[in-house]
Amino acid sequence: MKKKNNKNIYSGNNLKKINKAYNQELKAFVLNKNIRNNKKEIQFLFFEKLLKLFLKFILLCAITRFTWKNRPKIDELVDRAHAKFSSKENSFIPISQAFYFLVSFAPIITMITLLLSFVPGYDQIFLNVILAKIIPGLNQVFKLEIVTNLKSQYISMIILFLTSLWLSSNGYAKFVYTQSYIYNHEKMGNIITNRLRGFFIVLGITLYLFIVILFYIFIYNTFIKYISNPVSQNVFFYITFCLYLPVVSYFGFLFLFKFSPKFKLSWNQINPGVLISTVPMFLFVSIFGLLTSFINYGKYGLIGTFMYVALFVMFFSYFVWLGIIINESYYKTYFSSYTIDKNNFWSRKIKI
């Protein structure tokens, strides 16, 4: 059956009825529009309060008790950080930075694998045990012939290492510029100085990850030979990895936020941002790492691996971005309104 149209049609002689009907329709339209806007506003306020609550919790853990007692300053810090994080003019930064991190991801993994291949069997444990249990399918992508034929291919390894280092340095050169932009540092740098700084940042990240992974594999090899049950081996891996990961993440972000900027920052000035970046990354890697033991991602092939890595890099980029913002707000609220350049060798000698 067809629905009846309850709307009346008025002729031009019934002006009062026409105006009355028009006003009723207008009120109904405005009411519905306000309801829709109120729903969006309620959702926005909910996420805003959730983010501010998270920031306050991290600040409670990161700053001194004396500083925490000054509630107006804390509110000012959180409002400043939230305003920058939700600003439309800055919304493109974490997305573009995620692209550069994604481009840098494969070269860094390649360099770590090459370095681990100097210790017999460690590269295979890294690919088939650690990466396979954290990022599904990635161990198939990084099966390199160059790793299995070390003695006859040193030149190829050096070329691949330097090429990977140079390619990944571009992303961290942008990262250096982003920090200078957020802090409103006077000297933003140029293409050469930022690229060189990015080069050394990637080298530092690679060496740091190589050392911590080398240590973990040593511990893993020491105890795993006493465990024969595959299920027990998986349990041992996830327990030790989840205990080791927050420590590695914390010190990794601590070194990154300390040494990557072009300006001076003390250790206590970057601690809030380090914690804000560490906690979500630890939860993300741990939860998704555990899911790989229950979900067969192999059926999705290379596309599934790429989507997982893209999600990981996007998540990483947003919380690194949030960490920089909270550090900037903390620095500008409690310490100084301007930054002091490090005046290192490259900034003095190379000028464009």
PDB file of N, CA and C in Angstrom, residues 114-162:
ATOM      1  N   LEU A 114      70.738  -7.210   8.365  1.00  0.00           N
ATOM      2  CA  LEU A 114      72.115  -7.347   7.886  1.00  0.00           C
ATOM      3  C   LEU A 114      73.105  -7.388   9.041  1.00  0.00           C
ATOM      4  N   LEU A 115      72.914  -6.534  10.032  1.00  0.00           N
ATOM      5  CA  LEU A 115      73.821  -6.518  11.182  1.00  0.00           C
ATOM      6  C   LEU A 115      73.701  -7.802  12.000  1.00  0.00           C
ATOM      7  N   LEU A 116      72.473  -8.293  12.173  1.00  0.00           N
ATOM      8  CA  LEU A 116      72.273  -9.525  12.939  1.00  0.00           C
ATOM      9  C   LEU A 116      72.832 -10.741  12.219  1.00  0.00           C
ATOM     10  N   SER A 117      72.947 -10.663  10.900  1.00  0.00           N
ATOM     11  CA  SER A 117      73.451 -11.807  10.142  1.00  0.00           C
ATOM     12  C   SER A 117      74.929 -12.079  10.411  1.00  0.00           C
ATOM     13  N   PHE A 118      75.638 -11.135  11.033  1.00  0.00           N
ATOM     14  CA  PHE A 118      77.030 -11.369  11.398  1.00  0.00           C
ATOM     15  C   PHE A 118      77.145 -12.344  12.572  1.00  0.00           C
ATOM     16  N   VAL A 119      76.062 -12.517  13.320  1.00  0.00           N
ATOM     17  CA  VAL A 119      76.023 -13.520  14.394  1.00  0.00           C
ATOM     18  C   VAL A 119      75.249 -14.719  13.852  1.00  0.00           C
ATOM     19  N   PRO A 120      75.867 -15.876  13.738  1.00  0.00           N
ATOM     20  CA  PRO A 120      75.215 -17.030  13.088  1.00  0.00           C
ATOM     21  C   PRO A 120      73.857 -17.370  13.701  1.00  0.00           C
ATOM     22  N   GLY A 121      72.843 -17.382  12.841  1.00  0.00           N
ATOM     23  CA  GLY A 121      71.504 -17.785  13.244  1.00  0.00           C
ATOM     24  C   GLY A 121      70.642 -16.690  13.834  1.00  0.00           C
ATOM     25  N   TYR A 122      71.242 -15.559  14.217  1.00  0.00           N
ATOM     26  CA  TYR A 122      70.462 -14.505  14.876  1.00  0.00           C
ATOM     27  C   TYR A 122      69.506 -13.814  13.915  1.00  0.00           C
ATOM     28  N   ASP A 123      69.911 -13.681  12.659  1.00  0.00           N
ATOM     29  CA  ASP A 123      69.031 -13.033  11.689  1.00  0.00           C
ATOM     30  C   ASP A 123      67.778 -13.868  11.442  1.00  0.00           C
ATOM     31  N   GLN A 124      67.931 -15.210  11.445  1.00  0.00           N
ATOM     32  CA  GLN A 124      66.781 -16.083  11.238  1.00  0.00           C
ATOM     33  C   GLN A 124      65.831 -16.060  12.432  1.00  0.00           C
ATOM     34  N   ILE A 125      66.389 -15.974  13.636  1.00  0.00           N
ATOM     35  CA  ILE A 125      65.534 -15.856  14.829  1.00  0.00           C
ATOM     36  C   ILE A 125      64.775 -14.537  14.797  1.00  0.00           C
ATOM     37  N   PHE A 126      65.459 -13.479  14.376  1.00  0.00           N
ATOM     38  CA  PHE A 126      64.807 -12.165  14.280  1.00  0.00           C
ATOM     39  C   PHE A 126      63.657 -12.197  13.280  1.00  0.00           C
ATOM     40  N   LEU A 127      63.882 -12.827  12.120  1.00  0.00           N
ATOM     41  CA  LEU A 127      62.860 -12.854  11.078  1.00  0.00           C
ATOM     42  C   LEU A 127      61.740 -13.839  11.395  1.00  0.00           C
ATOM     43  N   ASN A 128      62.100 -15.054  11.794  1.00  0.00           N
ATOM     44  CA  ASN A 128      61.124 -16.140  11.908  1.00  0.00           C
ATOM     45  C   ASN A 128      60.490 -16.276  13.285  1.00  0.00           C
ATOM     46  N   VAL A 129      61.091 -15.665  14.297  1.00  0.00           N
ATOM     47  CA  VAL A 129      60.519 -15.748  15.642  1.00  0.00           C
ATOM     48  C   VAL A 129      59.932 -14.407  16.072  1.00  0.00           C
ATOM     49  N   ILE A 130      60.771 -13.355  16.047  1.00  0.00           N
ATOM     50  CA  ILE A 130      60.316 -12.056  16.564  1.00  0.00           C
ATOM     51  C   ILE A 130      59.363 -11.378  15.586  1.00  0.00           C
ATOM     52  N   LEU A 131      59.833 -11.134  14.354  1.00  0.00           N
ATOM     53  CA  LEU A 131      58.984 -10.434  13.381  1.00  0.00           C
ATOM     54  C   LEU A 131      57.741 -11.241  13.032  1.00  0.00           C
ATOM     55  N   ALA A 132      57.895 -12.558  12.896  1.00  0.00           N
ATOM     56  CA  ALA A 132      56.754 -13.394  12.512  1.00  0.00           C
ATOM     57  C   ALA A 132      55.656 -13.384  13.564  1.00  0.00           C
ATOM     58  N   LYS A 133      56.026 -13.183  14.826  1.00  0.00           N
ATOM     59  CA  LYS A 133      55.033 -13.174  15.899  1.00  0.00           C
ATOM     60  C   LYS A 133      54.466 -11.781  16.173  1.00  0.00           C
ATOM     61  N   ILE A 134      55.100 -10.753  15.621  1.00  0.00           N
ATOM     62  CA  ILE A 134      54.633  -9.378  15.852  1.00  0.00           C
ATOM     63  C   ILE A 134      53.940  -8.823  14.619  1.00  0.00           C
ATOM     64  N   ILE A 135      54.609  -8.944  13.478  1.00  0.00           N
ATOM     65  CA  ILE A 135      54.058  -8.432  12.216  1.00  0.00           C
ATOM     66  C   ILE A 135      53.886  -9.611  11.270  1.00  0.00           C
ATOM     67  N   PRO A 136      52.687 -10.093  11.071  1.00  0.00           N
ATOM     68  CA  PRO A 136      52.465 -11.306  10.276  1.00  0.00           C
ATOM     69  C   PRO A 136      52.895 -11.139   8.826  1.00  0.00           C
ATOM     70  N   GLY A 137      53.649 -12.133   8.338  1.00  0.00           N
ATOM     71  CA  GLY A 137      54.051 -12.143   6.937  1.00  0.00           C
ATOM     72  C   GLY A 137      55.293 -11.351   6.618  1.00  0.00           C
ATOM     73  N   LEU A 138      55.781 -10.547   7.563  1.00  0.00           N
ATOM     74  CA  LEU A 138      56.938  -9.699   7.269  1.00  0.00           C
ATOM     75  C   LEU A 138      58.211 -10.521   7.112  1.00  0.00           C
ATOM     76  N   ASN A 139      58.281 -11.668   7.768  1.00  0.00           N
ATOM     77  CA  ASN A 139      59.468 -12.518   7.639  1.00  0.00           C
ATOM     78  C   ASN A 139      59.612 -13.068   6.226  1.00  0.00           C
ATOM     79  N   GLN A 140      58.498 -13.192   5.489  1.00  0.00           N
ATOM     80  CA  GLN A 140      58.571 -13.642   4.101  1.00  0.00           C
ATOM     81  C   GLN A 140      59.080 -12.543   3.172  1.00  0.00           C
ATOM     82  N   VAL A 141      58.802 -11.302   3.529  1.00  0.00           N
ATOM     83  CA  VAL A 141      59.217 -10.170   2.697  1.00  0.00           C
ATOM     84  C   VAL A 141      60.721  -9.958   2.771  1.00  0.00           C
ATOM     85  N   PHE A 142      61.304 -10.169   3.961  1.00  0.00           N
ATOM     86  CA  PHE A 142      62.718  -9.869   4.177  1.00  0.00           C
ATOM     87  C   PHE A 142      63.608 -11.103   4.100  1.00  0.00           C
ATOM     88  N   LYS A 143      63.212 -12.093   3.304  1.00  0.00           N
ATOM     89  CA  LYS A 143      64.095 -13.225   3.058  1.00  0.00           C
ATOM     90  C   LYS A 143      65.087 -12.843   1.968  1.00  0.00           C
ATOM     91  N   LEU A 144      66.284 -12.435   2.381  1.00  0.00           N
ATOM     92  CA  LEU A 144      67.283 -11.929   1.450  1.00  0.00           C
ATOM     93  C   LEU A 144      68.386 -12.959   1.244  1.00  0.00           C
ATOM     94  N   GLU A 145      68.747 -13.167   0.002  1.00  0.00           N
ATOM     95  CA  GLU A 145      69.872 -14.051  -0.299  1.00  0.00           C
ATOM     96  C   GLU A 145      71.176 -13.513   0.255  1.00  0.00           C
ATOM     97  N   ILE A 146      71.240 -12.207   0.342  1.00  0.00           N
ATOM     98  CA  ILE A 146      72.464 -11.568   0.799  1.00  0.00           C
ATOM     99  C   ILE A 146      72.778 -11.924   2.246  1.00  0.00           C
ATOM    100  N   VAL A 147      71.761 -12.285   3.006  1.00  0.00           N
ATOM    101  CA  VAL A 147      71.970 -12.637   4.407  1.00  0.00           C
ATOM    102  C   VAL A 147      72.566 -14.028   4.538  1.00  0.00           C
ATOM    103  N   THR A 148      72.209 -14.938   3.642  1.00  0.00           N
ATOM    104  CA  THR A 148      72.657 -16.315   3.750  1.00  0.00           C
ATOM    105  C   THR A 148      74.028 -16.551   3.122  1.00  0.00           C
ATOM    106  N   ASN A 149      74.562 -15.609   2.378  1.00  0.00           N
ATOM    107  CA  ASN A 149      75.869 -15.755   1.737  1.00  0.00           C
ATOM    108  C   ASN A 149      76.781 -14.607   2.141  1.00  0.00           C
ATOM    109  N   LEU A 150      77.084 -14.550   3.430  1.00  0.00           N
ATOM    110  CA  LEU A 150      77.800 -13.403   3.975  1.00  0.00           C
ATOM    111  C   LEU A 150      79.191 -13.232   3.390  1.00  0.00           C
ATOM    112  N   LYS A 151      79.992 -14.288   3.430  1.00  0.00           N
ATOM    113  CA  LYS A 151      81.420 -14.152   3.151  1.00  0.00           C
ATOM    114  C   LYS A 151      81.697 -13.712   1.719  1.00  0.00           C
ATOM    115  N   SER A 152      80.852 -14.095   0.783  1.00  0.00           N
ATOM    116  CA  SER A 152      81.085 -13.759  -0.624  1.00  0.00           C
ATOM    117  C   SER A 152      80.385 -12.482  -1.061  1.00  0.00           C
ATOM    118  N   GLN A 153      79.662 -11.827  -0.157  1.00  0.00           N
ATOM    119  CA  GLN A 153      78.859 -10.679  -0.595  1.00  0.00           C
ATOM    120  C   GLN A 153      78.996  -9.476   0.335  1.00  0.00           C
ATOM    121  N   TYR A 154      80.183  -9.223   0.853  1.00  0.00           N
ATOM    122  CA  TYR A 154      80.377  -8.078   1.742  1.00  0.00           C
ATOM    123  C   TYR A 154      80.133  -6.749   1.029  1.00  0.00           C
ATOM    124  N   ILE A 155      80.566  -6.659  -0.219  1.00  0.00           N
ATOM    125  CA  ILE A 155      80.401  -5.402  -0.961  1.00  0.00           C
ATOM    126  C   ILE A 155      78.918  -5.107  -1.170  1.00  0.00           C
ATOM    127  N   SER A 156      78.157  -6.129  -1.535  1.00  0.00           N
ATOM    128  CA  SER A 156      76.715  -5.949  -1.732  1.00  0.00           C
ATOM    129  C   SER A 156      76.032  -5.535  -0.439  1.00  0.00           C
ATOM    130  N   MET A 157      76.480  -6.118   0.669  1.00  0.00           N
ATOM    131  CA  MET A 157      75.892  -5.776   1.957  1.00  0.00           C
ATOM    132  C   MET A 157      76.162  -4.326   2.324  1.00  0.00           C
ATOM    133  N   ILE A 158      77.383  -3.868   2.071  1.00  0.00           N
ATOM    134  CA  ILE A 158      77.733  -2.478   2.386  1.00  0.00           C
ATOM    135  C   ILE A 158      76.915  -1.518   1.534  1.00  0.00           C
ATOM    136  N   ILE A 159      76.784  -1.840   0.237  1.00  0.00           N
ATOM    137  CA  ILE A 159      76.002  -0.980  -0.658  1.00  0.00           C
ATOM    138  C   ILE A 159      74.541  -0.944  -0.222  1.00  0.00           C
ATOM    139  N   LEU A 160      73.992  -2.108   0.106  1.00  0.00           N
ATOM    140  CA  LEU A 160      72.595  -2.177   0.550  1.00  0.00           C
ATOM    141  C   LEU A 160      72.397  -1.429   1.863  1.00  0.00           C
ATOM    142  N   PHE A 161      73.357  -1.558   2.773  1.00  0.00           N
ATOM    143  CA  PHE A 161      73.266  -0.887   4.069  1.00  0.00           C
ATOM    144  C   PHE A 161      73.266   0.629   3.892  1.00  0.00           C
ATOM    145  N   LEU A 162      74.212   1.144   3.098  1.00  0.00           N
ATOM    146  CA  LEU A 162      74.310   2.593   2.904  1.00  0.00           C
ATOM    147  C   LEU A 162      73.108   3.135   2.135  1.00  0.00           C
TER     148      LEU A 162
END
